[in-house]
């Protein structure tokens, strides 16, 4: 059987399978994807992975990326229908598709959908149940709204290229597309939230997301302002990064030339690591959270200067064995294509094999969320352009997704009425629960009496826990477990990230909680999974990012790995955890079926390299590759030196290339046989890069910007510092709720990232800063039905804080 026959047979078999059984929690959902670019494509890939029928609207004949490697992953599982929105015929086709759809996704640009007759107001009037999704560069308001919406240009304009570490001075092109993934995640979360609101309220609405919002969502982990200047990061001086914080999270080269990454964030792990490396006699033993005690001068020199040399004394496997034996978090540092051979990845069944016209059979990262009941089918390969032109009459909405009949209890927030219990520690799971809290869920954080290990890291704790209520509880005692069980009896969702087996030991195992509340959704977000060869290992960011290849993805072709990329598994698993819970909530709302769901940190890290594929023998099929100089992915999507700085360009398509060379005074390059078409330019990339390098070297940055910008060529001058400290004080950002201001009893006045998903009818809302340890213990116990005497007794026992953690009295608070 030849490749075409294999692809056809594979698709037919998969279609039959879909007709026989449910294919994931989104089975029956119809999505029309009229977008371009990676963020929306990844979002709709997620929807397709979990059962939605996604119809990709493509220009006739396909665009310049029709044969690109990235299409093999981001368009898998979708249908392809050709339609040009700039023609009457094309718009008629799109309207016909939308008439039978639940969701419409576009990224035409600010105001352009309206000009095409495909704007929200017009489509909503005709199809009131439609969820309309608009993905732009910078949103619809603010000083950046009209700027071109390409990730690299946003990275340049907003200073992320200055923030990203690299092997040279100057702006570093970000090899890992963190903003695209952040935008894809918030778009998916927004869509799933809007679908829940539609189910209850009976009407669709508009969701606005943007690359700016995706960037802000990523930045919420590390950027805020508070009047006490509290931050876990040192951003200046000779010891940037964690400064004198008692924490190591860096990659290190070993004696055999291989790399590992270690994280000392676990209880006592810093001291044990120093013991193993031979520095134990010069390292303090700390009672309680180690990160709360700064390093002294001797310890600081050891941590930042001597530890890298110590790791070069043994081979990587020796170090990993020693560190794991002492329960210290450590993992190998890999390239993205290495992940398919990893024992835990293989055990979890994440890799999928798909027939491919170019390579015979390829490996990809498949659906990464694990469902007890609503299991998705294996995706089918990406379609040929226009493959489903003749099948549009088969597209139909399912009654499963229809609004509830005559529901009088409307919601003003999409997750209003949902109660979530957050038993997690550290950032990832808590961040996912916080995203759901922003969308209206009531989230209660259940915290041990000594507090979350992350509490000393103010910005991290705030970013993961704002808007929640808090009860401090000793879950080692039966009385504490009884309180937890009473909470579970009233909850919709339980989230935790304990290592396998611990939840069962403290009465929080799935079977136990299901017996208490058969309607509860049990969301487990471990490091590596509930089972498998690495399941018992500790997991911290950015270790798993290194394991799946992000440090090499961001380093450039042939280079040593960089220390870290912007974006990591803590953020990504928070995003994926929110998606996981929303998929389960929608499935329960549609079918009445509850289940356990699992979304490990490893799986979220795998997801954010899922644009890449590999051959069966492990050779990379990269969707993109950063060059050795860390300037870009191609001659037309990169940064160039000028005679006084740098310039960033994003030139896609023949028309944009013609405008570029005309602006630079070299119109003959448009007819040069080497550069006439996209294929020609790709084949002669080095020659084109050399030509453009010479042209930009003769210009200053401001002149180059004006020449290109005035000729409608997407361009930016890279900012040489991160813009986030300034953006937090922009009034337009405050007015659009992208930044929020509040007073926190511990940190004082604060400004931080606010809402990053903008729903027209049921918007999210900021509900206040992170709670103090045990701040709501008494009121929660009362709500659970305990008498006044019982509450007093419990507050003195299983809810009793250590003296140094005790809450101030009411009188003290007033003072």
Coordinates of C-alpha atoms in Angstrom, one line a residue, residues 21-607:
X21 CA -17.8 5.7 20.3
X22 CA -17.3 9.0 22.0
X23 CA -14.0 10.5 21.0
X24 CA -13.2 12.7 24.0
X25 CA -14.9 15.3 26.2
X26 CA -15.5 17.6 23.2
X27 CA -17.2 15.0 21.0
X28 CA -19.9 16.7 18.9
X29 CA -18.5 20.3 19.2
X30 CA -18.1 22.1 15.9
X31 CA -15.4 24.7 15.6
X32 CA -14.7 26.9 12.5
X33 CA -11.1 28.0 12.5
X34 CA -10.6 30.9 10.1
X35 CA -7.4 32.1 11.8
X36 CA -3.8 32.2 10.7
X37 CA -0.6 31.9 12.9
X38 CA 0.5 29.5 15.6
X39 CA -1.5 30.6 18.7
X40 CA -5.0 30.0 17.4
X41 CA -3.8 26.9 15.4
X42 CA -2.5 25.3 18.6
X43 CA -5.7 26.2 20.5
X44 CA -7.9 24.6 17.9
X45 CA -5.5 21.6 17.7
X46 CA -6.2 21.1 21.4
X47 CA -9.9 21.2 20.8
X48 CA -9.5 18.7 17.9
X49 CA -7.3 16.4 20.1
X50 CA -10.2 16.1 22.6
X51 CA -12.9 15.4 20.2
X52 CA -14.1 18.6 18.5
X53 CA -14.8 18.7 14.8
X54 CA -12.5 21.5 13.7
X55 CA -12.8 22.9 10.2
X56 CA -9.8 24.9 9.1
X57 CA -10.7 27.6 6.6
X58 CA -7.8 28.0 4.2
X59 CA -7.1 30.3 1.3
X60 CA -7.5 28.5 -2.1
X61 CA -4.4 26.5 -2.8
X62 CA -3.1 27.1 0.7
X63 CA -0.8 29.8 2.1
X64 CA 3.0 29.8 2.2
X65 CA 3.0 27.4 5.2
X66 CA 0.8 24.8 3.4
X67 CA 3.8 22.5 3.2
X68 CA 5.5 23.5 6.5
X69 CA 6.5 20.9 9.1
X70 CA 4.4 22.8 11.7
X71 CA 1.3 22.0 9.8
X72 CA 1.9 18.3 10.4
X73 CA 1.1 18.9 14.1
X74 CA -1.0 22.0 14.5
X75 CA -3.5 20.9 11.8
X76 CA -3.8 17.3 12.7
X77 CA -7.3 16.0 13.3
X78 CA -8.8 18.9 11.5
X79 CA -10.8 19.2 8.3
X80 CA -9.7 21.6 5.5
X81 CA -12.1 23.7 3.5
X82 CA -11.0 26.4 1.0
X83 CA -12.6 29.8 1.2
X84 CA -11.2 33.3 0.6
X85 CA -12.9 35.8 3.0
X86 CA -12.1 38.6 0.7
X87 CA -14.5 37.4 -2.0
X88 CA -18.3 37.1 -1.9
X89 CA -18.1 33.4 -2.6
X90 CA -15.6 32.8 0.2
X91 CA -17.6 34.7 2.7
X92 CA -20.7 32.7 1.7
X93 CA -18.8 29.5 2.3
X94 CA -17.7 30.7 5.8
X95 CA -21.2 31.8 6.7
X96 CA -22.5 28.5 5.7
X97 CA -20.0 26.8 8.0
X98 CA -20.7 29.1 10.8
X99 CA -24.4 28.4 10.6
X100 CA -23.7 24.8 11.8
X101 CA -21.0 25.7 14.3
X102 CA -20.6 26.2 18.1
X103 CA -17.4 28.2 17.9
X104 CA -15.9 30.6 15.3
X105 CA -12.2 31.6 15.6
X106 CA -10.6 34.4 13.6
X107 CA -7.4 36.4 13.7
X108 CA -8.0 38.9 10.8
X109 CA -6.7 41.8 12.9
X110 CA -8.4 44.7 14.7
X111 CA -11.4 45.9 12.8
X112 CA -10.8 43.7 9.8
X113 CA -13.5 41.1 10.5
X114 CA -16.1 43.8 10.6
X115 CA -14.9 45.1 7.3
X116 CA -15.2 41.7 5.8
X117 CA -18.8 41.3 7.1
X118 CA -17.7 38.6 9.5
X119 CA -17.5 40.7 12.7
X120 CA -19.0 39.7 16.0
X121 CA -22.0 42.0 16.0
X122 CA -23.2 40.8 12.5
X123 CA -22.6 37.0 13.2
X124 CA -24.0 37.2 16.7
X125 CA -27.2 38.8 15.4
X126 CA -27.6 35.9 13.0
X127 CA -26.3 33.1 15.2
X128 CA -26.9 34.2 18.8
X129 CA -25.6 30.9 20.3
X130 CA -22.2 31.2 18.5
X131 CA -19.1 31.6 20.7
X132 CA -17.0 34.1 18.7
X133 CA -13.3 34.1 19.3
X134 CA -11.0 36.9 18.1
X135 CA -7.2 36.5 18.5
X136 CA -5.2 39.7 17.8
X137 CA -1.7 41.0 18.4
X138 CA -2.3 43.4 21.2
X139 CA -6.1 43.5 21.8
X140 CA -8.5 46.2 20.7
X141 CA -7.3 49.1 23.0
X142 CA -4.1 50.7 24.1
X143 CA -1.1 52.2 22.3
X144 CA 0.0 48.9 20.7
X145 CA -3.4 47.8 19.2
X146 CA -2.6 48.7 15.6
X147 CA 0.9 47.2 15.6
X148 CA 1.5 44.0 13.6
X149 CA 0.6 40.9 15.5
X150 CA 3.6 38.5 15.2
X151 CA 5.2 37.0 18.3
X152 CA 8.8 37.9 17.5
X153 CA 7.7 41.5 16.9
X154 CA 5.9 41.6 20.3
X155 CA 9.0 40.0 21.9
X156 CA 11.0 42.9 20.4
X157 CA 8.6 45.7 21.1
X158 CA 7.9 44.7 24.7
X159 CA 11.5 43.9 25.7
X160 CA 11.2 40.1 26.0
X161 CA 14.2 39.7 23.7
X162 CA 16.2 41.8 26.2
X163 CA 14.9 39.6 29.1
X164 CA 15.8 36.3 27.4
X165 CA 19.2 35.1 28.3
X166 CA 21.5 34.1 25.4
X167 CA 25.1 33.5 24.2
X168 CA 25.7 37.1 23.0
X169 CA 24.9 40.7 23.8
X170 CA 21.9 42.4 22.2
X171 CA 18.3 41.2 21.7
X172 CA 17.9 37.4 21.7
X173 CA 15.4 35.9 19.3
X174 CA 13.2 33.6 21.4
X175 CA 13.7 30.1 20.1
X176 CA 10.9 28.7 22.2
X177 CA 7.5 30.3 21.3
X178 CA 6.3 30.8 24.8
X179 CA 3.9 33.6 23.9
X180 CA 2.2 31.6 21.2
X181 CA 1.7 28.7 23.7
X182 CA 0.5 31.1 26.4
X183 CA -2.0 32.7 24.0
X184 CA -3.1 29.2 22.8
X185 CA -3.8 28.2 26.4
X186 CA -5.8 31.2 27.4
X187 CA -7.7 31.1 24.2
X188 CA -8.7 27.4 24.9
X189 CA -9.5 28.2 28.5
X190 CA -11.7 31.2 27.4
X191 CA -13.5 29.0 24.8
X192 CA -14.3 26.3 27.3
X193 CA -15.5 28.8 29.8
X194 CA -17.7 30.5 27.3
X195 CA -19.2 27.2 26.3
X196 CA -20.1 26.5 30.0
X197 CA -21.7 30.0 30.2
X198 CA -23.6 29.3 27.0
X199 CA -24.9 26.0 28.3
X200 CA -26.4 27.8 31.3
X201 CA -27.4 31.2 29.9
X202 CA -28.5 30.1 26.5
X203 CA -26.4 32.6 24.5
X204 CA -23.0 32.8 22.9
X205 CA -20.6 35.7 23.4
X206 CA -17.3 37.2 22.2
X207 CA -14.0 36.1 23.6
X208 CA -11.0 38.5 22.9
X209 CA -7.5 37.2 23.5
X210 CA -4.2 38.4 22.1
X211 CA -0.5 37.8 22.0
X212 CA -0.2 40.6 24.6
X213 CA -2.6 38.7 26.9
X214 CA -0.6 35.5 26.3
X215 CA 2.6 37.4 27.2
X216 CA 1.0 38.9 30.3
X217 CA -0.3 35.5 31.4
X218 CA 3.3 34.2 31.2
X219 CA 4.6 37.3 33.0
X220 CA 2.3 36.9 35.9
X221 CA 4.7 34.4 37.5
X222 CA 7.6 36.8 37.7
X223 CA 6.5 40.4 37.3
X224 CA 4.6 42.5 39.8
X225 CA 5.1 45.7 41.8
X226 CA 4.6 46.1 45.5
X227 CA 5.5 48.9 47.8
X228 CA 7.8 46.7 49.9
X229 CA 9.8 45.6 46.8
X230 CA 9.4 41.9 47.6
X231 CA 10.5 39.6 44.8
X232 CA 12.1 36.1 44.7
X233 CA 14.3 37.2 41.7
X234 CA 17.3 39.5 41.7
X235 CA 17.2 41.5 38.5
X236 CA 20.4 43.5 38.9
X237 CA 23.9 43.3 40.3
X238 CA 26.5 40.5 40.0
X239 CA 24.2 37.8 41.3
X240 CA 21.1 37.9 39.1
X241 CA 18.5 35.2 39.2
X242 CA 17.9 34.0 42.7
X243 CA 20.6 36.2 44.3
X244 CA 21.1 35.0 47.8
X245 CA 18.0 32.9 47.9
X246 CA 18.8 29.4 49.2
X247 CA 17.9 27.7 45.9
X248 CA 19.6 26.2 42.9
X249 CA 17.7 25.4 39.7
X250 CA 20.4 25.5 37.0
X251 CA 21.6 23.2 34.3
X252 CA 25.1 21.8 34.8
X253 CA 27.6 20.0 32.5
X254 CA 29.0 16.8 33.8
X255 CA 32.3 15.0 33.2
X256 CA 31.0 13.1 30.2
X257 CA 29.9 16.3 28.5
X258 CA 26.2 15.6 29.1
X259 CA 23.9 18.0 31.0
X260 CA 21.5 17.7 33.9
X261 CA 19.4 20.2 35.8
X262 CA 18.8 20.1 39.6
X263 CA 16.3 21.8 41.8
X264 CA 16.8 22.1 45.6
X265 CA 13.3 23.4 46.4
X266 CA 12.2 20.4 48.4
X267 CA 12.3 20.3 52.2
X268 CA 16.0 20.1 53.3
X269 CA 17.1 19.4 49.7
X270 CA 19.5 22.4 49.5
X271 CA 21.6 21.1 52.4
X272 CA 21.5 17.5 51.1
X273 CA 22.7 18.6 47.7
X274 CA 25.6 20.5 49.3
X275 CA 26.5 17.3 51.2
X276 CA 26.6 15.3 48.1
X277 CA 28.7 17.9 46.2
X278 CA 31.2 18.1 49.1
X279 CA 30.2 21.5 50.5
X280 CA 28.1 20.3 53.5
X281 CA 30.7 21.4 56.1
X282 CA 30.3 25.0 54.9
X283 CA 26.5 25.0 54.6
X284 CA 24.0 25.7 57.3
X285 CA 21.3 23.3 58.4
X286 CA 18.0 25.2 58.4
X287 CA 15.0 24.3 60.6
X288 CA 11.9 24.9 58.5
X289 CA 11.7 26.3 55.0
X290 CA 15.3 26.7 53.7
X291 CA 14.4 29.4 51.2
X292 CA 13.4 31.7 54.1
X293 CA 17.0 32.0 55.2
X294 CA 19.4 33.9 52.8
X295 CA 22.8 32.5 51.9
X296 CA 25.7 34.0 53.7
X297 CA 28.7 35.2 51.7
X298 CA 30.6 31.9 51.8
X299 CA 27.4 29.9 50.9
X300 CA 26.7 32.4 48.1
X301 CA 30.1 31.9 46.5
X302 CA 29.7 28.1 46.7
X303 CA 26.2 28.1 45.2
X304 CA 26.9 30.5 42.3
X305 CA 30.6 29.9 41.5
X306 CA 31.8 26.5 42.9
X307 CA 28.9 24.2 42.3
X308 CA 29.2 24.3 38.5
X309 CA 32.8 23.0 38.7
X310 CA 31.8 20.3 41.2
X311 CA 29.3 18.8 38.8
X312 CA 32.2 18.3 36.2
X313 CA 33.8 15.7 38.5
X314 CA 31.4 12.8 37.7
X315 CA 29.3 11.5 34.7
X316 CA 25.7 12.5 34.4
X317 CA 24.2 9.1 35.2
X318 CA 26.3 8.9 38.4
X319 CA 25.0 12.3 39.6
X320 CA 21.4 11.4 38.8
X321 CA 21.6 8.1 40.7
X322 CA 23.2 9.9 43.8
X323 CA 20.7 12.8 43.8
X324 CA 17.6 10.5 43.3
X325 CA 18.8 8.2 46.1
X326 CA 18.7 11.2 48.4
X327 CA 15.3 12.4 47.1
X328 CA 16.7 15.5 45.4
X329 CA 15.0 16.7 42.2
X330 CA 17.2 16.2 39.1
X331 CA 16.7 15.3 35.5
X332 CA 18.7 15.0 32.3
X333 CA 18.8 17.9 29.9
X334 CA 17.7 16.8 26.4
X335 CA 17.0 17.9 22.9
X336 CA 13.3 18.0 21.9
X337 CA 13.5 14.9 19.6
X338 CA 15.0 12.9 22.5
X339 CA 11.8 12.8 24.4
X340 CA 10.1 10.1 22.4
X341 CA 12.6 7.5 23.7
X342 CA 12.2 8.5 27.4
X343 CA 11.0 5.7 29.6
X344 CA 8.3 7.7 31.4
X345 CA 7.0 9.2 28.1
X346 CA 6.8 5.8 26.5
X347 CA 5.1 4.4 29.6
X348 CA 2.4 7.1 29.5
X349 CA 1.7 6.4 25.9
X350 CA 2.1 10.1 24.9
X351 CA 3.9 9.6 21.6
X352 CA 1.7 8.8 18.6
X353 CA 2.7 7.6 15.2
X354 CA 1.1 9.0 12.1
X355 CA 1.6 8.2 8.4
X356 CA 3.3 11.1 6.6
X357 CA 3.8 11.8 2.9
X358 CA 7.4 13.1 3.4
X359 CA 8.8 10.7 6.0
X360 CA 6.6 7.6 5.8
X361 CA 5.7 7.5 9.5
X362 CA 6.4 10.3 12.1
X363 CA 6.2 10.5 15.8
X364 CA 4.4 13.4 17.5
X365 CA 3.3 14.3 21.0
X366 CA -0.3 13.1 21.1
X367 CA -3.1 14.2 23.5
X368 CA -1.5 14.7 26.9
X369 CA -4.5 14.8 29.3
X370 CA -5.6 11.5 30.7
X371 CA -9.4 10.9 31.3
X372 CA -10.9 8.0 33.2
X373 CA -13.9 7.9 31.0
X374 CA -14.1 10.4 28.1
X375 CA -10.9 9.2 26.4
X376 CA -10.0 10.9 23.1
X377 CA -9.2 9.0 19.9
X378 CA -5.8 9.1 18.3
X379 CA -5.7 12.2 16.0
X380 CA -5.6 11.7 12.2
X381 CA -2.9 13.3 10.1
X382 CA -3.2 16.9 8.9
X383 CA -5.4 17.2 5.8
X384 CA -4.4 18.3 2.4
X385 CA -5.6 21.9 1.6
X386 CA -9.2 21.7 0.6
X387 CA -9.5 18.0 1.3
X388 CA -13.0 18.4 2.8
X389 CA -14.5 20.9 0.3
X390 CA -17.1 18.4 -0.8
X391 CA -18.1 17.3 2.7
X392 CA -19.4 20.5 4.3
X393 CA -22.9 19.2 4.2
X394 CA -21.8 16.6 6.9
X395 CA -21.1 19.3 9.4
X396 CA -23.9 19.6 12.0
X397 CA -24.1 20.8 15.6
X398 CA -24.8 18.2 18.3
X399 CA -27.7 18.4 20.7
X400 CA -25.2 17.5 23.4
X401 CA -23.8 21.1 23.3
X402 CA -27.2 22.7 23.2
X403 CA -28.1 25.2 26.0
X404 CA -30.1 23.8 29.0
X405 CA -33.8 24.3 28.5
X406 CA -35.4 27.3 30.3
X407 CA -32.7 27.7 32.9
X408 CA -33.6 30.7 35.0
X409 CA -30.4 30.7 37.1
X410 CA -28.1 32.7 34.8
X411 CA -24.4 33.3 35.6
X412 CA -22.5 36.6 35.4
X413 CA -19.1 34.8 35.6
X414 CA -18.5 31.7 33.4
X415 CA -17.5 29.5 36.4
X416 CA -20.0 31.0 38.9
X417 CA -21.3 28.2 41.1
X418 CA -18.3 26.0 40.8
X419 CA -16.5 25.1 44.0
X420 CA -12.8 23.9 43.8
X421 CA -10.6 22.5 46.5
X422 CA -6.9 23.2 46.0
X423 CA -4.8 20.9 48.0
X424 CA -1.6 21.7 46.1
X425 CA 1.7 23.1 47.0
X426 CA 4.1 25.2 45.0
X427 CA 3.1 27.0 41.8
X428 CA 1.7 24.9 39.0
X429 CA -1.6 23.4 40.3
X430 CA -2.3 26.5 42.3
X431 CA -1.9 28.7 39.3
X432 CA -4.4 26.6 37.4
X433 CA -6.8 26.9 40.2
X434 CA -6.2 30.7 40.3
X435 CA -7.0 31.0 36.6
X436 CA -10.3 29.3 37.3
X437 CA -10.9 31.6 40.3
X438 CA -10.4 34.6 38.0
X439 CA -13.3 33.2 35.9
X440 CA -15.7 33.0 38.8
X441 CA -15.0 29.7 40.6
X442 CA -14.9 29.6 44.4
X443 CA -11.5 28.2 45.2
X444 CA -10.5 27.1 48.7
X445 CA -6.8 26.5 49.3
X446 CA -6.1 23.8 51.9
X447 CA -2.7 24.4 53.4
X448 CA -0.5 22.6 55.9
X449 CA -0.1 24.3 59.3
X450 CA 3.5 25.3 58.5
X451 CA 2.4 26.9 55.2
X452 CA 3.2 26.2 51.6
X453 CA 6.9 26.0 50.9
X454 CA 6.3 28.8 48.4
X455 CA 5.0 31.4 50.8
X456 CA 8.4 33.1 51.3
X457 CA 8.5 33.7 47.5
X458 CA 5.9 36.6 47.5
X459 CA 5.4 37.1 43.8
X460 CA 5.1 33.4 43.1
X461 CA 2.7 32.8 45.9
X462 CA 0.5 35.8 44.9
X463 CA 0.5 34.8 41.3
X464 CA -0.7 31.3 42.1
X465 CA -3.1 32.0 45.0
X466 CA -4.8 35.4 44.7
X467 CA -8.6 35.4 45.0
X468 CA -8.8 32.2 47.0
X469 CA -10.0 31.5 50.5
X470 CA -7.6 29.6 52.8
X471 CA -7.9 27.0 55.6
X472 CA -4.9 25.7 57.4
X473 CA -5.3 22.0 58.2
X474 CA -3.3 19.1 59.6
X475 CA -4.3 16.3 57.3
X476 CA -2.2 13.8 59.2
X477 CA -4.8 13.7 61.9
X478 CA -8.3 12.1 61.6
X479 CA -10.0 15.3 62.6
X480 CA -8.2 17.1 59.8
X481 CA -9.2 14.5 57.3
X482 CA -12.8 14.7 58.5
X483 CA -12.8 18.5 57.8
X484 CA -11.4 17.8 54.3
X485 CA -14.1 15.2 53.7
X486 CA -16.8 17.7 54.6
X487 CA -15.3 20.1 52.2
X488 CA -15.2 17.4 49.5
X489 CA -18.9 16.6 50.0
X490 CA -19.8 20.1 48.8
X491 CA -17.2 20.5 46.1
X492 CA -17.3 20.2 42.3
X493 CA -13.6 19.7 41.8
X494 CA -10.6 18.5 43.8
X495 CA -7.1 19.5 42.6
X496 CA -3.8 18.3 44.0
X497 CA -0.3 17.5 43.0
X498 CA 0.9 15.1 45.8
X499 CA 3.4 12.5 44.7
X500 CA 1.7 9.1 43.9
X501 CA 0.4 7.4 47.1
X502 CA 0.5 10.3 49.4
X503 CA -3.1 11.4 48.8
X504 CA -4.3 7.9 49.7
X505 CA -2.3 8.0 53.0
X506 CA -4.1 11.2 54.2
X507 CA -7.6 10.2 53.1
X508 CA -7.6 12.1 49.8
X509 CA -7.5 9.2 47.3
X510 CA -9.9 9.2 44.4
X511 CA -11.9 6.1 45.5
X512 CA -12.3 7.6 49.0
X513 CA -13.5 11.0 47.8
X514 CA -15.7 9.5 45.1
X515 CA -17.5 7.5 47.8
X516 CA -18.1 10.8 49.7
X517 CA -19.2 12.7 46.7
X518 CA -20.0 10.8 43.5
X519 CA -20.3 14.0 41.5
X520 CA -16.8 15.3 42.2
X521 CA -14.2 15.7 39.5
X522 CA -10.8 14.6 40.7
X523 CA -8.0 16.5 39.0
X524 CA -4.5 15.1 39.6
X525 CA -1.5 17.2 38.5
X526 CA 1.6 15.2 39.5
X527 CA 5.1 15.7 38.3
X528 CA 5.4 12.7 36.0
X529 CA 2.2 10.7 36.4
X530 CA 0.4 8.4 38.8
X531 CA 2.6 5.5 37.6
X532 CA 5.7 4.7 35.6
X533 CA 9.5 4.7 36.1
X534 CA 9.8 8.4 37.0
X535 CA 6.5 8.7 38.8
X536 CA 8.1 8.8 42.3
X537 CA 10.6 11.6 41.4
X538 CA 10.2 15.2 42.5
X539 CA 9.3 17.7 39.9
X540 CA 10.0 21.4 39.9
X541 CA 10.3 24.1 37.2
X542 CA 12.4 24.4 35.1
X543 CA 13.7 20.8 35.3
X544 CA 11.1 19.2 33.2
X545 CA 11.4 22.0 30.6
X546 CA 15.1 21.0 30.3
X547 CA 14.2 17.4 30.0
X548 CA 11.9 18.0 27.0
X549 CA 14.5 20.2 25.3
X550 CA 13.5 23.9 25.9
X551 CA 17.1 24.9 27.0
X552 CA 18.4 23.6 23.7
X553 CA 15.5 25.0 21.7
X554 CA 16.3 28.4 23.0
X555 CA 20.1 28.1 22.6
X556 CA 20.5 28.1 18.8
X557 CA 21.8 25.5 16.3
X558 CA 24.8 23.7 17.6
X559 CA 25.2 25.7 20.9
X560 CA 25.4 24.7 24.5
X561 CA 22.0 24.9 26.3
X562 CA 21.1 28.3 27.8
X563 CA 20.3 28.6 31.5
X564 CA 16.6 28.9 30.8
X565 CA 14.0 30.1 28.4
X566 CA 11.0 32.4 29.3
X567 CA 8.1 30.1 30.1
X568 CA 8.3 26.8 32.0
X569 CA 6.3 23.8 33.2
X570 CA 4.9 25.5 36.3
X571 CA 3.1 28.0 34.1
X572 CA 2.3 25.5 31.4
X573 CA 0.9 22.9 33.8
X574 CA -1.2 25.5 35.4
X575 CA -2.7 26.4 32.1
X576 CA -3.1 22.7 31.2
X577 CA -4.6 22.0 34.6
X578 CA -7.2 24.7 34.0
X579 CA -8.0 23.2 30.5
X580 CA -8.3 19.8 32.1
X581 CA -10.8 20.9 34.7
X582 CA -12.8 22.8 32.2
X583 CA -13.0 19.8 29.8
X584 CA -14.2 17.6 32.7
X585 CA -16.7 20.3 33.9
X586 CA -18.2 20.6 30.4
X587 CA -18.3 16.8 30.0
X588 CA -20.2 16.6 33.3
X589 CA -22.6 19.4 32.3
X590 CA -23.3 17.7 29.0
X591 CA -23.5 14.0 30.1
X592 CA -23.8 14.0 33.9
X593 CA -20.7 11.8 34.0
X594 CA -17.9 12.6 36.5
X595 CA -14.4 11.1 36.4
X596 CA -10.8 11.4 37.5
X597 CA -8.5 13.3 35.2
X598 CA -4.7 13.5 35.1
X599 CA -2.5 16.2 33.8
X600 CA 1.2 15.8 34.8
X601 CA 3.8 18.5 34.6
X602 CA 5.8 16.3 32.2
X603 CA 2.8 16.2 29.9
X604 CA 2.3 19.9 29.8
X605 CA 6.0 20.3 29.0
X606 CA 5.7 17.8 26.2
X607 CA 2.7 19.7 24.9

